[in-house]
Amino acid sequence: MGILDFTAVELAEKIKSKEVSVREAVDAVLEQIDKTEENYNCYVTVDREGAIKKAEEVQKKIDAGEIDGPLAGVPVAIKDNMCTEGLLTTCSSKILGNFIPTFSSEAVLNLEKAGAVIIGKTNMDEFAMGSTTETSAYGVTRNPRNPEHVPGGSSGGSAAAVAANECFYALGSDTGGSIRQPAGYCGVVGMKPTYSTVSRYGLIAYGSSLDQIGPLSKDVRDCATILEVIASHDPKDSTSVKRDDTDFTSALVEDVKGMKIGIPKDYLGEGLDPEVRDAVLKAAEVLKDKGAIIEEFDLGLVEYAIPAYYTIAAAEASSNLERFDGIKYGYRTEEFTDLHNMYKKTRSEGFGPEVKRRIMLGSFVLSSGYYDAYYLKALRVKALIKKAFDDAFAKYDVILGPVAPTTAPKLGESLSDPIKMYLGDIYTISLNLAGLPGICLPCGEDSNGLPIGLQLIGDCFKEKNIIRAAFTYEQSVK
Amino acid sequence: MSKEYETVIGLEVHVELATKTKIFCGCSTAFGAEPNAHTCPVCTGMPGSLPVLNKQVVEYAMAVGIATNCNITQYCKFDRKNYFYPDNPQNYQISQLYLPICRDGYVEIKGENGTKKVGIHEIHMEEDAGKLIHSEWDDCSMVDYNRSGVPLIEIVSEPDMRSADEVIAYLDKLRLIIQYLGASDCKLNEGSMRADVNLSVREVGAKEFGTRTEMKNLNSFKAIARAIENERERQIDLIESGEAVVQETRRWDDNKEYSYAMRSKEDAQDYRYFPEPDLVPIVISDEWIDEVKSRQPELRDEKMARYEADYKIPAYDADIITSSKKMADIFEQTVELGANPKKVSNYLMGETMRLLKENDMDADEISFSPKNLAALIKLIDAGTINSSVAKEVFEKIFSDDIEPEKYVEENGLKMDNDEDGLRKIIEEVVAANPQSVEDYRNGKEKAIGFLVGQTMKATKGKANPGIINKILKELL
């Protein structure tokens, strides 16, 4: 068993017991990157020198007993939309192709305090807009389980890097499923916590009211451990909540006796690949055997989630992306005649087609005369969706379903039909609209050997329920 | 002009709040620093930065709302106003559109026919933009974000004013209320108070409003008055010649006393306002409102009444002294140091006002300390200096805030009470001016004044005028 076979928590234990040095762990990852990165393109930036330097610093601190956490010394990959001080942060966009932040995002700082070593910045859909990591300005990322297929998105680079052993764990961000869906496609574990649990300070915003940072990992134990480290109340993020229940690893208990699990019938209907459906229902059976009470129910409103989501997310994105104008940082067009010409050319050249599509959509739904008809209506739908989940969680501890209607599509299949791509988000985006936590973990493979993702959804601030259910399932099928 | 027209005016007043730090970050709001010295990732719109609301801004806005009889919106929110311009680092301004913090208030002003209410439609909080500096020399523009994120409130009046005088009275009222609250220094010339004038005209008796224009770039009360007169005439001329007034934003050039169109309603930008998702709604409890109310300082009307009652100074004096918070503060602090209120009042209304006028200064620009005025009055009361020296010393206090005792000592300005010495000088004066002596003896009482003056001149103004008079009368 090589170093790369360890989970993050196992590796930290080996480092603590001095069986493995931090430098050895970093070298193992860098060697793996040398071997496979050419095939997968998980990273926009690999920070070899920084990682090696950091490895030595962290090793010293571990030896001195200054750092003693469950992730101390473990190499991590960070999605390229989280600011890292002094390290290129591009959002996989040409417009930020030269952007080096002056500060690090709070989640990254929390990891660094815990002794993490950043290996590099992972590829993503440009500004997190997309479900395949094909909209990156720095090339597509391929699925390590089958390079003919996409890794999912937008945190496709992070999921692929974990699946390819090019890191021990990664951070992603999830605005409509961007952690959970690529986790499902790549066969790793990914979790979006309750909105407000992880600080958004330093996360380059896509849809501010929906964005949330979360872990991508090899197993559920790692996932809970990482979340415990990155969750914090941050006064710099007004939407950050002070929680005293972030001891998520306490929920790593193999016991679901009496747990009430609901399966929305709406998540099993038309459009769902039968192989995915069977695998998910089989997973439910496993939990039932472990003592959970499983019921199917009508959630409702599922068909309204996609239009509401694309209205709200695009509206916020159209405003959030205004700051990329060529004035202060990032790309600026070579030649221009005046200020407005500079704006237009910079943004036309700097943004890719999917980003432009969403900026236009968002600008339209916010424009005078349409605001009420689109944006306000979408906010009302959002409130109704939250209400539907509130009603469901009055009856159930956990909601179970697929993470996506299919397994990973082939490269190039999705972008030609954006609506179809948007529909692929049907099981994930409601959680962002309602602020709910969700975890995705592997529950088998389809006949092509591609992983199938199981999604467990909890009520707001009830991550522990889904961690417990996910851990129990994972242990049962080991 | 055959018809009679009425001018209808509403105001949008921006006031820069006197907080120490900016509205959404911890950067200083201090004026006059090196460009971009007071900036951070938040107020320069760096990717990943997030705003955090300064509570003091909310409290100042509430205080102004309470003092102007507004309803406080107990669930209020910020919105984004989207527009591209380099002085605006995020290309959106965080402001309030849908749920502004204060609504439906009024202030009372002295109008042509007695007291009049001017309605306040709303007060909202927002952030200021940076400043662009255009360099002709290098053919480029630079931006200074020191002002980016400085907190503002915008006070939007109802179209209740009918003349330039009413507009000035309204602005003066707002200025005093806000200064007394300590929420801003409200200096028009420095831009901490800025007014945009919405103006339309209609025939007297008409029910409908005419088409309005919005006038910008008004940097003084005088400019506002001139712009209102000019715009009223311009609109009436258009109507009289059968043309339509176009709804547009105009810019006033006070040097040329002329305005020109900046943009019409058709070119008006669509700001695509929507609720700011990075800030949570502000929930204002009854208790919080009560707390702000309980901390509300004494406003001008209360102060005037108290001055008359407690300090026994005339209403006329109280009115002038309270017309500036700065002057009222100096008055109270000087009196507190033991000076007689009426004497302090006389100094403020007389010499101070004279010097302000001579130096073309505003009462807010007074910079001398109360302790020096109190010390000066003490020197006069004690007979240490005479009134003409006092005048000179006060001028020094006014300009350089000198300490009067030290100044009098160093310049040898103490009153000369040496009768023998004076007698000698006066004898010389009398001998040198036989005509005046003759006149006095012939009953021209005034002639003695000339002799006193000559004596003063000879003593460099230091002589005790009482003693001069006494000796002169003896000699004559």
Tab-separated table of C-alpha atoms in Angstrom, chain B residues 285-428:
chain	number	residue	atom	x	y	z
B	285	SER	CA	-36.111	46.704	17.176
B	286	ASP	CA	-38.265	49.149	19.140
B	287	GLU	CA	-35.589	49.035	21.829
B	288	TRP	CA	-32.896	50.083	19.382
B	289	ILE	CA	-35.007	53.021	18.196
B	290	ASP	CA	-35.618	54.042	21.820
B	291	GLU	CA	-31.926	53.803	22.557
B	292	VAL	CA	-31.018	56.064	19.628
B	293	LYS	CA	-33.807	58.441	20.659
B	294	SER	CA	-32.512	58.588	24.212
B	295	ARG	CA	-29.056	59.522	22.956
B	296	GLN	CA	-30.430	62.241	20.671
B	297	PRO	CA	-28.664	65.491	21.629
B	298	GLU	CA	-30.384	68.827	22.168
B	299	LEU	CA	-31.411	70.254	18.799
B	300	ARG	CA	-31.455	73.902	17.871
B	301	ASP	CA	-34.957	74.884	18.942
B	302	GLU	CA	-34.453	73.393	22.392
B	303	LYS	CA	-31.065	75.012	22.654
B	304	MET	CA	-32.428	78.472	21.844
B	305	ALA	CA	-35.077	78.155	24.493
B	306	ARG	CA	-32.505	77.024	27.045
B	307	TYR	CA	-30.126	79.900	26.265
B	308	GLU	CA	-32.878	82.430	26.890
B	309	ALA	CA	-33.989	80.740	30.089
B	310	ASP	CA	-30.681	79.702	31.629
B	311	TYR	CA	-28.230	82.256	30.330
B	312	LYS	CA	-30.687	85.140	30.144
B	313	ILE	CA	-29.496	86.218	26.735
B	314	PRO	CA	-31.928	87.811	24.268
B	315	ALA	CA	-33.760	85.666	21.704
B	316	TYR	CA	-31.940	87.596	18.995
B	317	ASP	CA	-28.567	86.505	20.384
B	318	ALA	CA	-29.677	82.911	20.856
B	319	ASP	CA	-30.885	82.763	17.270
B	320	ILE	CA	-27.561	83.917	15.859
B	321	ILE	CA	-25.391	81.817	18.145
B	322	THR	CA	-27.338	78.604	17.485
B	323	SER	CA	-27.281	79.178	13.734
B	324	SER	CA	-24.085	77.171	13.811
B	325	LYS	CA	-23.417	74.153	15.991
B	326	LYS	CA	-19.799	75.212	16.147
B	327	MET	CA	-20.656	78.648	17.491
B	328	ALA	CA	-23.142	77.225	19.995
B	329	ASP	CA	-20.497	74.798	21.216
B	330	ILE	CA	-17.978	77.624	21.668
B	331	PHE	CA	-20.579	79.696	23.458
B	332	GLU	CA	-21.445	76.960	25.921
B	333	GLN	CA	-17.874	75.936	26.567
B	334	THR	CA	-16.739	79.523	27.120
B	335	VAL	CA	-19.584	80.179	29.537
B	336	GLU	CA	-18.763	76.960	31.314
B	337	LEU	CA	-15.251	78.308	31.934
B	338	GLY	CA	-16.809	81.106	33.943
B	339	ALA	CA	-17.273	83.869	31.387
B	340	ASN	CA	-20.384	86.020	31.507
B	341	PRO	CA	-22.880	84.691	28.919
B	342	LYS	CA	-23.839	88.094	27.546
B	343	LYS	CA	-20.197	89.087	27.166
B	344	VAL	CA	-19.450	85.829	25.321
B	345	SER	CA	-22.487	86.359	23.179
B	346	ASN	CA	-21.347	89.894	22.348
B	347	TYR	CA	-17.979	88.597	21.225
B	348	LEU	CA	-19.551	85.954	19.021
B	349	MET	CA	-22.168	88.216	17.491
B	350	GLY	CA	-19.911	91.235	17.128
B	351	GLU	CA	-16.230	90.640	16.526
B	352	THR	CA	-16.541	86.996	15.475
B	353	MET	CA	-19.214	87.659	12.890
B	354	ARG	CA	-17.272	90.679	11.612
B	355	LEU	CA	-14.095	88.659	11.170
B	356	LEU	CA	-15.949	85.779	9.530
B	357	LYS	CA	-17.412	88.180	7.018
B	358	GLU	CA	-14.106	89.922	6.386
B	359	ASN	CA	-12.356	86.607	5.799
B	360	ASP	CA	-15.234	85.163	3.801
B	361	MET	CA	-15.515	82.289	6.240
B	362	ASP	CA	-18.292	80.106	7.481
B	363	ALA	CA	-19.129	79.882	11.199
B	364	ASP	CA	-18.186	76.186	10.994
B	365	GLU	CA	-14.669	77.214	10.168
B	366	ILE	CA	-14.110	78.971	13.485
B	367	SER	CA	-11.020	77.410	14.952
B	368	PHE	CA	-10.259	79.255	18.210
B	369	SER	CA	-10.645	77.533	21.544
B	370	PRO	CA	-13.190	78.573	24.156
B	371	LYS	CA	-10.515	78.742	26.840
B	372	ASN	CA	-8.753	81.570	25.023
B	373	LEU	CA	-11.949	83.562	24.605
B	374	ALA	CA	-12.738	83.008	28.283
B	375	ALA	CA	-9.244	84.147	29.242
B	376	LEU	CA	-9.596	87.276	27.115
B	377	ILE	CA	-12.881	88.223	28.788
B	378	LYS	CA	-11.209	87.664	32.137
B	379	LEU	CA	-8.364	90.027	31.191
B	380	ILE	CA	-10.879	92.714	30.212
B	381	ASP	CA	-12.962	92.199	33.352
B	382	ALA	CA	-9.851	92.473	35.489
B	383	GLY	CA	-8.867	95.701	33.778
B	384	THR	CA	-5.608	94.175	32.571
B	385	ILE	CA	-6.190	95.324	29.005
B	386	ASN	CA	-8.327	98.033	27.516
B	387	SER	CA	-10.926	97.537	24.811
B	388	SER	CA	-8.763	98.543	21.889
B	389	VAL	CA	-6.040	96.092	22.915
B	390	ALA	CA	-8.772	93.507	23.486
B	391	LYS	CA	-9.873	93.943	19.908
B	392	GLU	CA	-6.357	93.353	18.658
B	393	VAL	CA	-5.879	90.346	20.919
B	394	PHE	CA	-9.168	88.824	19.807
B	395	GLU	CA	-8.144	89.128	16.183
B	396	LYS	CA	-5.072	87.107	17.092
B	397	ILE	CA	-7.172	84.545	18.905
B	398	PHE	CA	-9.473	84.323	15.936
B	399	SER	CA	-6.675	83.831	13.435
B	400	ASP	CA	-4.060	81.880	15.404
B	401	ASP	CA	-5.814	80.775	18.595
B	402	ILE	CA	-3.117	82.418	20.712
B	403	GLU	CA	-3.206	82.378	24.500
B	404	PRO	CA	-4.181	85.942	25.451
B	405	GLU	CA	-2.259	86.180	28.768
B	406	LYS	CA	0.941	85.120	27.087
B	407	TYR	CA	0.370	87.334	24.083
B	408	VAL	CA	-0.391	90.402	26.204
B	409	GLU	CA	2.651	89.716	28.335
B	410	GLU	CA	5.005	89.139	25.423
B	411	ASN	CA	3.856	92.189	23.513
B	412	GLY	CA	3.665	94.469	26.542
B	413	LEU	CA	0.004	95.242	25.994
B	414	LYS	CA	-1.057	95.488	29.623
B	415	MET	CA	-3.170	98.500	30.356
B	416	ASP	CA	-1.089	101.458	31.495
B	417	ASN	CA	-2.505	102.585	34.855
B	418	ASP	CA	0.472	104.740	35.784
B	419	GLU	CA	-1.224	108.107	36.467
B	420	ASP	CA	1.967	110.107	36.811
B	421	GLY	CA	3.417	108.802	33.595
B	422	LEU	CA	0.131	109.368	31.770
B	423	ARG	CA	-0.197	112.875	33.159
B	424	LYS	CA	3.110	113.759	31.526
B	425	ILE	CA	2.024	112.405	28.156
B	426	ILE	CA	-1.358	114.112	28.369
B	427	GLU	CA	0.238	117.415	29.234
B	428	GLU	CA	2.256	117.087	26.031
